[in-house]
Coordinates of C-alpha atoms in Angstrom, one line a residue:
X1 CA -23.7 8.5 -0.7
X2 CA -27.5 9.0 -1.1
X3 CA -28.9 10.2 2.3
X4 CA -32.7 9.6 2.5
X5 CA -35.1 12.8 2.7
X6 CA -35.2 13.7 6.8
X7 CA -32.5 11.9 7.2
X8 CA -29.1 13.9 8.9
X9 CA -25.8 12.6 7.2
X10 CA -24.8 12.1 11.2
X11 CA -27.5 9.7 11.4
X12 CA -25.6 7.0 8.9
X13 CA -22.4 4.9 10.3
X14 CA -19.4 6.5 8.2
X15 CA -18.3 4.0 5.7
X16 CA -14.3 3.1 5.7
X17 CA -13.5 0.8 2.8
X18 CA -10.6 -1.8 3.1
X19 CA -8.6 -3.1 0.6
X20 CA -8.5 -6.9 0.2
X21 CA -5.4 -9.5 -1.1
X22 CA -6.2 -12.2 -3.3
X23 CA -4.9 -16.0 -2.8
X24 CA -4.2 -16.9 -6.1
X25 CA -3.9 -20.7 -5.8
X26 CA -7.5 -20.6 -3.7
X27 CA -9.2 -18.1 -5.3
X28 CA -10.0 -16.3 -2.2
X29 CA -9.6 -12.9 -1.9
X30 CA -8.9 -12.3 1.8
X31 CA -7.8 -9.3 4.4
X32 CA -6.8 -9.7 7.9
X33 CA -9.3 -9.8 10.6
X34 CA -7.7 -7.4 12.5
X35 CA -8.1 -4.7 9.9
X36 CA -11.7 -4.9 9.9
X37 CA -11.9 -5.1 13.6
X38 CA -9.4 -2.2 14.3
X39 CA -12.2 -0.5 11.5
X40 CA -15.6 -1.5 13.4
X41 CA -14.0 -0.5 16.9
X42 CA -14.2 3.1 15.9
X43 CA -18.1 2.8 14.9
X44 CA -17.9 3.0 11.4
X45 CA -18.4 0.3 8.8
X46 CA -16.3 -2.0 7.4
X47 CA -16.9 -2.6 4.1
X48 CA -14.1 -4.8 2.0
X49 CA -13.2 -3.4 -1.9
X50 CA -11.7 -6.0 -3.9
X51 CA -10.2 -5.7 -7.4
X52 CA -11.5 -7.3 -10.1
X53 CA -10.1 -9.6 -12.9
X54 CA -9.4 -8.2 -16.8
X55 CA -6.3 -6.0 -16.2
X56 CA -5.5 -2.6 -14.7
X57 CA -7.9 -0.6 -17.0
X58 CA -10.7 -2.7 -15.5
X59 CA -10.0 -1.9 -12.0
X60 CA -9.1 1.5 -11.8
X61 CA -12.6 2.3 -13.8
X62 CA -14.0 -0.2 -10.6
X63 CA -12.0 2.0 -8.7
X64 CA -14.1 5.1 -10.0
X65 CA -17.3 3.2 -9.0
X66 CA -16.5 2.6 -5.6
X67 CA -15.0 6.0 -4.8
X68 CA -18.0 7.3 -3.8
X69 CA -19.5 4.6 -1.5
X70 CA -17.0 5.2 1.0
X71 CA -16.3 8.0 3.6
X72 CA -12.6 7.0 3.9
X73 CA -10.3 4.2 2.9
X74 CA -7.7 1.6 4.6
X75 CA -5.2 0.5 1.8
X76 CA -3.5 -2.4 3.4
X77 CA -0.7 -4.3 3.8
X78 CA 0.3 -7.3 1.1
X79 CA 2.3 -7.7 -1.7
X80 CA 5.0 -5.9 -3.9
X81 CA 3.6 -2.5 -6.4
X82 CA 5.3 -3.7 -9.9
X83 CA 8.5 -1.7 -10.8
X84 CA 6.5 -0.1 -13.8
X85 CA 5.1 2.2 -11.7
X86 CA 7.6 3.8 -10.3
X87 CA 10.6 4.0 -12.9
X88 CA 13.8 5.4 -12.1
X89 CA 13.3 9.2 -12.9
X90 CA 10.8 10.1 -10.3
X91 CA 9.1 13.4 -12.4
X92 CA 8.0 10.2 -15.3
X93 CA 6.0 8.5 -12.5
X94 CA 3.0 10.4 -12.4
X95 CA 2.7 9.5 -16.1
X96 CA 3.8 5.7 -16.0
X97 CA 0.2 5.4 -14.3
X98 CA -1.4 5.7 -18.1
X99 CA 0.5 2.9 -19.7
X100 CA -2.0 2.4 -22.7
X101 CA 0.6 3.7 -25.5
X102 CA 4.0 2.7 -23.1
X103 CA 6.5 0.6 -24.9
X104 CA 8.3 -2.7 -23.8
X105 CA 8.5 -4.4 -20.6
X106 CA 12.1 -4.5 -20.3
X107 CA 12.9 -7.5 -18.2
X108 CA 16.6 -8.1 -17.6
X109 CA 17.5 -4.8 -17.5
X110 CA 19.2 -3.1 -14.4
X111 CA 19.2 -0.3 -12.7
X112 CA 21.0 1.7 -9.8
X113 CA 19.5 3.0 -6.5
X114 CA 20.2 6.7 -6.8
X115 CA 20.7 6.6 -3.3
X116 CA 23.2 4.4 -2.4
X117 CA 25.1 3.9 -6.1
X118 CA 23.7 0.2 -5.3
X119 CA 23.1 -2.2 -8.5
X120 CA 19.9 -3.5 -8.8
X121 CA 17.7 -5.7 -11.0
X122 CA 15.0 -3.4 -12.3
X123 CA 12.1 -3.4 -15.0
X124 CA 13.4 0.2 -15.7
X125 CA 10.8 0.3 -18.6
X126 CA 7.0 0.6 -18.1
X127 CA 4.7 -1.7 -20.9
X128 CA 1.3 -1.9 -21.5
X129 CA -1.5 -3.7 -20.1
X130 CA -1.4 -6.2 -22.7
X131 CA 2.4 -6.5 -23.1
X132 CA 2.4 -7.3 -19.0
X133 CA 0.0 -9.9 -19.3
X134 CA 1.9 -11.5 -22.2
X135 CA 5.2 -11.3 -20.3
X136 CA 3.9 -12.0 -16.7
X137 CA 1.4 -14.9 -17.3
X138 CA 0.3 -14.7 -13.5
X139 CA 1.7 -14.0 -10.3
X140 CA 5.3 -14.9 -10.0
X141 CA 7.4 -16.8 -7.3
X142 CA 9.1 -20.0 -6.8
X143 CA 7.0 -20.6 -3.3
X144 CA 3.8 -21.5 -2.9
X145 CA 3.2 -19.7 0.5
X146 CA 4.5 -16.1 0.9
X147 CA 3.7 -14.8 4.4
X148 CA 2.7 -10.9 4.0
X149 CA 1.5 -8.7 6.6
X150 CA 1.1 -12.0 9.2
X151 CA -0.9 -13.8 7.0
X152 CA -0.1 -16.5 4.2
X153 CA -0.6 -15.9 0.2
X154 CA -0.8 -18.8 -1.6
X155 CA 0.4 -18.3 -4.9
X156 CA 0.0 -20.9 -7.8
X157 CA 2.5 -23.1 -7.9
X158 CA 2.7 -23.9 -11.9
X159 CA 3.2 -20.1 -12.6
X160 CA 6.2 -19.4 -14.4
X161 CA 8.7 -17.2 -12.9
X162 CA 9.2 -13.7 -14.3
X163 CA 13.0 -12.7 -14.6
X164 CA 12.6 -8.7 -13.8
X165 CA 10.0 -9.8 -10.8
X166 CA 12.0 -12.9 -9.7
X167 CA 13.0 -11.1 -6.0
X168 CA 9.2 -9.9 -5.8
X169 CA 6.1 -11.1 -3.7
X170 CA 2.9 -11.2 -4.5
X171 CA 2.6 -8.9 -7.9
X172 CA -1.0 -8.3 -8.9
X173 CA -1.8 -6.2 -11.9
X174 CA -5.4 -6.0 -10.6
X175 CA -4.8 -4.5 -7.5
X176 CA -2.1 -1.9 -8.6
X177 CA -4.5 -0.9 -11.2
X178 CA -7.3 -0.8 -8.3
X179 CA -5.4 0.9 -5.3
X180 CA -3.2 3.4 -6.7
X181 CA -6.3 4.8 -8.8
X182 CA -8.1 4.3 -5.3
X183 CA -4.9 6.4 -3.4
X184 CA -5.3 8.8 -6.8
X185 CA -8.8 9.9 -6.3
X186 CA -9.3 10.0 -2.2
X187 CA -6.0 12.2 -2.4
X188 CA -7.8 14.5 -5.4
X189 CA -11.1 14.2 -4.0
X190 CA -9.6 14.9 -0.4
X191 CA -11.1 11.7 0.9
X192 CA -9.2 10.4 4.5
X193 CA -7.0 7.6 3.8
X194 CA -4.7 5.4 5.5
X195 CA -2.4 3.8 4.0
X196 CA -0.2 0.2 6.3
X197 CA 2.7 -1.3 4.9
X198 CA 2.2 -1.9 1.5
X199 CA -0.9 1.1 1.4
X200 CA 1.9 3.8 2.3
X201 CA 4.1 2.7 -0.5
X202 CA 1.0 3.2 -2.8
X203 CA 0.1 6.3 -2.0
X204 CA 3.7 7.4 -2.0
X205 CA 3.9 5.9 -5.7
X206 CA 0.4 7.4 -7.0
X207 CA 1.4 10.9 -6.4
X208 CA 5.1 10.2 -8.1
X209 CA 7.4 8.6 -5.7
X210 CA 9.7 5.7 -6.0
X211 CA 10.4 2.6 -3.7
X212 CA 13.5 0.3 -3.1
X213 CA 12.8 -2.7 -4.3
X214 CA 14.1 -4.7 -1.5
X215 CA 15.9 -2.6 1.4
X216 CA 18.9 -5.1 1.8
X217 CA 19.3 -5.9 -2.0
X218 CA 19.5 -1.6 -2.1
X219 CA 22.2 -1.2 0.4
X220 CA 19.4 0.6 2.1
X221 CA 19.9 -1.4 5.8
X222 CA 22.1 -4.6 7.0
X223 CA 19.5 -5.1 9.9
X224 CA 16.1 -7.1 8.5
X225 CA 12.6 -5.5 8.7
X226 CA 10.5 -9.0 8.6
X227 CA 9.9 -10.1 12.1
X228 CA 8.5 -13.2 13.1
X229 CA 5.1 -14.0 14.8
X230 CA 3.6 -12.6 17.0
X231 CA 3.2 -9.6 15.3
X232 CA 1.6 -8.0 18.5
X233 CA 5.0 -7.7 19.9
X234 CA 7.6 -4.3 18.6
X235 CA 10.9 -4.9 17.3
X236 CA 12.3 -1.5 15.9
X237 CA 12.0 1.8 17.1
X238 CA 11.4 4.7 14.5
X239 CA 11.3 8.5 15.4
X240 CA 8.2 10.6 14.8
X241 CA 8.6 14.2 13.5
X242 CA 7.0 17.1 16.2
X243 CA 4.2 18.7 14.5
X244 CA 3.1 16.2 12.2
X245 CA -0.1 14.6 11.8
X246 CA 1.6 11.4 13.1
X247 CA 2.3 12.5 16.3
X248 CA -0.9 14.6 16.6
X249 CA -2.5 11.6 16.0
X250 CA -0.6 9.4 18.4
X251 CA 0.0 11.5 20.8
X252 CA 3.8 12.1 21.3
X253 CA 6.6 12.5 19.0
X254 CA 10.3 11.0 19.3
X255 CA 11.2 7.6 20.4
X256 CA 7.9 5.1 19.1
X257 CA 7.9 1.4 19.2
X258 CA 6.4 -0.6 16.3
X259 CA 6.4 -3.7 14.4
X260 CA 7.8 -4.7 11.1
X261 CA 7.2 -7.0 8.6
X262 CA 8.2 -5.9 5.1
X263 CA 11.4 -5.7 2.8
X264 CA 11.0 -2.7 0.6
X265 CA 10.8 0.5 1.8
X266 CA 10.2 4.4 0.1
X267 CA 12.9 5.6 -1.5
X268 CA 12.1 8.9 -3.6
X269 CA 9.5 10.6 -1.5
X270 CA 6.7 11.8 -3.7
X271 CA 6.0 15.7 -3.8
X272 CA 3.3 16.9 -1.9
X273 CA 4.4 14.6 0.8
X274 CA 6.5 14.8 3.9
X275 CA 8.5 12.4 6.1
X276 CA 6.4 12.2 9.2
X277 CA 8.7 9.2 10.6
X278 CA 11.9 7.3 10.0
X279 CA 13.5 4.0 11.8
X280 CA 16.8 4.3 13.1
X281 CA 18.7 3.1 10.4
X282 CA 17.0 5.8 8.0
X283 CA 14.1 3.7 6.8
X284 CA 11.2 5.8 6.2
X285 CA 8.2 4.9 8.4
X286 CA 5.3 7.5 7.9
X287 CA 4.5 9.9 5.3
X288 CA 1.5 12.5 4.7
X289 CA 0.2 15.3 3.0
X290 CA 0.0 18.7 5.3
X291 CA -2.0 19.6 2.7
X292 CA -5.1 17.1 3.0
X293 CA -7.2 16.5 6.3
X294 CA -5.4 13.0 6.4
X295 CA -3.7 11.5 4.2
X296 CA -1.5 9.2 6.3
X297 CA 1.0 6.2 5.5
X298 CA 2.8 4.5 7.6
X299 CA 5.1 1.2 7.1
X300 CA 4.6 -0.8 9.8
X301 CA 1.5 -3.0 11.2
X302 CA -1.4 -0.9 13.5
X303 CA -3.6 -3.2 13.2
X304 CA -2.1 -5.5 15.3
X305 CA -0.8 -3.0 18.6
X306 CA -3.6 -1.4 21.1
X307 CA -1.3 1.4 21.5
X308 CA -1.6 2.3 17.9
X309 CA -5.7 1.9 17.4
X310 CA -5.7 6.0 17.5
X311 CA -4.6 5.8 13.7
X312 CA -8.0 4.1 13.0
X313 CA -10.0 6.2 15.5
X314 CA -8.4 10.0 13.9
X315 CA -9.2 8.8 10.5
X316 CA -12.9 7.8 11.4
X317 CA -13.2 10.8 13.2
X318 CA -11.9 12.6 9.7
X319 CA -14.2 10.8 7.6
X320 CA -17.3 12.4 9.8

């Protein structure tokens, strides 16, 4: 950021970019209030960073752009990362991020979670931008309002349904392309970034990782992890490692209640990375990188709980 001659850097508000959600059927690209107020609270600046149409290419080069007007970054809750990013064998997932010369899509196929033995329908092959367009043709989903992190997406309606992405919400080729080359280059560049809900899973995914597709469908939990309103209340209880960032940050470890409201979850934890927190039934519920500053990712909803606003305030105090 360009700091004016007798000017201290302390003197200008810390920036903290937030990633936005688009409704399709609207054409509004939107992001909960209470991300931006949980933001401003700590005295820095919310500014929003919004994808932009033309395909992934387009927006991770946008996402090179913007990279440099912000001090730190909130990637936020919303809808599901497409299965070509993170294929079955974790070690190809680093390089499923450059799908220019990547052959077919691969819808129908199948695939097992390596976890549980579980079958489940998977695009186990990655394609190229244009082959996804061709293929995808839009959003998918049957419903025209998907509720995601306790807001609704409108979708359009007339979209076709996609077979491999038929039990996934909200799938943008914009905004992968756009956050996980945003979660790529704050984690290179050592830039603080939190990552809520669907954020963790992309920063776990840009460094390698994979994710269940849906946590039931997976044989991953019986017990749901989509609460209803309000979403200020907690309904699970997760366990925070001693001596992680998380609990530095929150200030205790062990028993912690939170909210939930999604249905995949991390399922091959990406190298580099370390399990900071897990729900009881072995859900994983924080990651981060001892490596970086802060680097933090956590599954459920901050935004919305007093007791949690520390998450905002550590990583405004790392970006200055």
């Amino acid at each position: 950021m360009f700091v004016p001659e007798k000017t201290t850097r302390e003197e200008i508000s810390v920036i903290i970019g937030i990633t936005t959600t688009l409704n399709e059927a609207d054409g509004f690209q939107r992001v909960n209030v209470e991300y931006i107020n949980r933001v401003a609270a700590t005295g820095a600046a919310p500014v929003l960073l919004t994808p932009v149409r033309g395909g992934a290419e387009a927006n991770r080069a946008l996402a090179r752009q913007v990279i440099d007007t912000v001090d730190a970054l909130v990637i936020t809750g919303g809808g599901d990362v497409h299965p070509r990013y993170y294929v079955p064998d974790p070690a190809k997932n680093r390089d499923a991020l450059n799908m220019d010369d990547v052959a077919a899509l691969g819808c129908g196929s199948a695939s097992h979670c390596r976890s549980t033995g579980a079958p489940v329908p998977f695009c186990g092959h990655n394609a190229s931008d244009e082959a996804f367009r061709q293929a995808m043709g839009g959003p998918p989903g049957p419903d025209e309002v998907t509720t995601l992190d306790g807001r609704n997406v409108l979708t359009d309606p007339d979209r076709p349904a996609v077979p491999c992405l038929s039990d996934l919400l909200a799938v943008s080729e914009d905004r992968d392309g756009f956050e996980l080359e945003l979660a790529r280059l704050a984690h290179d560049r050592r830039i603080p970034c939190l990552g809520i809900c669907r954020g963790m899973q992309v920063m776990n995914v840009t460094l390698g990782g994979s994710l269940y597709r849906d946590l039931y469908n997976c044989g991953v939990t019986e017990r749901g992890h989509r609460q209803e309103p309000p979403y200020d209340r907690t309904t699970d209880t997760i366990t925070i490692a001693a001596g992680s960032l998380l609990a530095t940050v929150l200030g205790t470890a062990g028993a912690f209640d939170v909210n939930s409201m999604h249905h995949q979850g991390i399922d091959h934890v990406a190298e580099g990375l370390t399990v900071a927190a897990r729900s009881d039934d072995g859900v994983v519920e924080a990651v981060e990188d001892p490596s970086r500053r802060f680097y933090l990712g956590v599954q459920w909803h901050p935004e919305y709980l007093d007791r949690h606003r520390g998450l905002f305030s550590a990583l405004a105090d790392a970006a200055r």
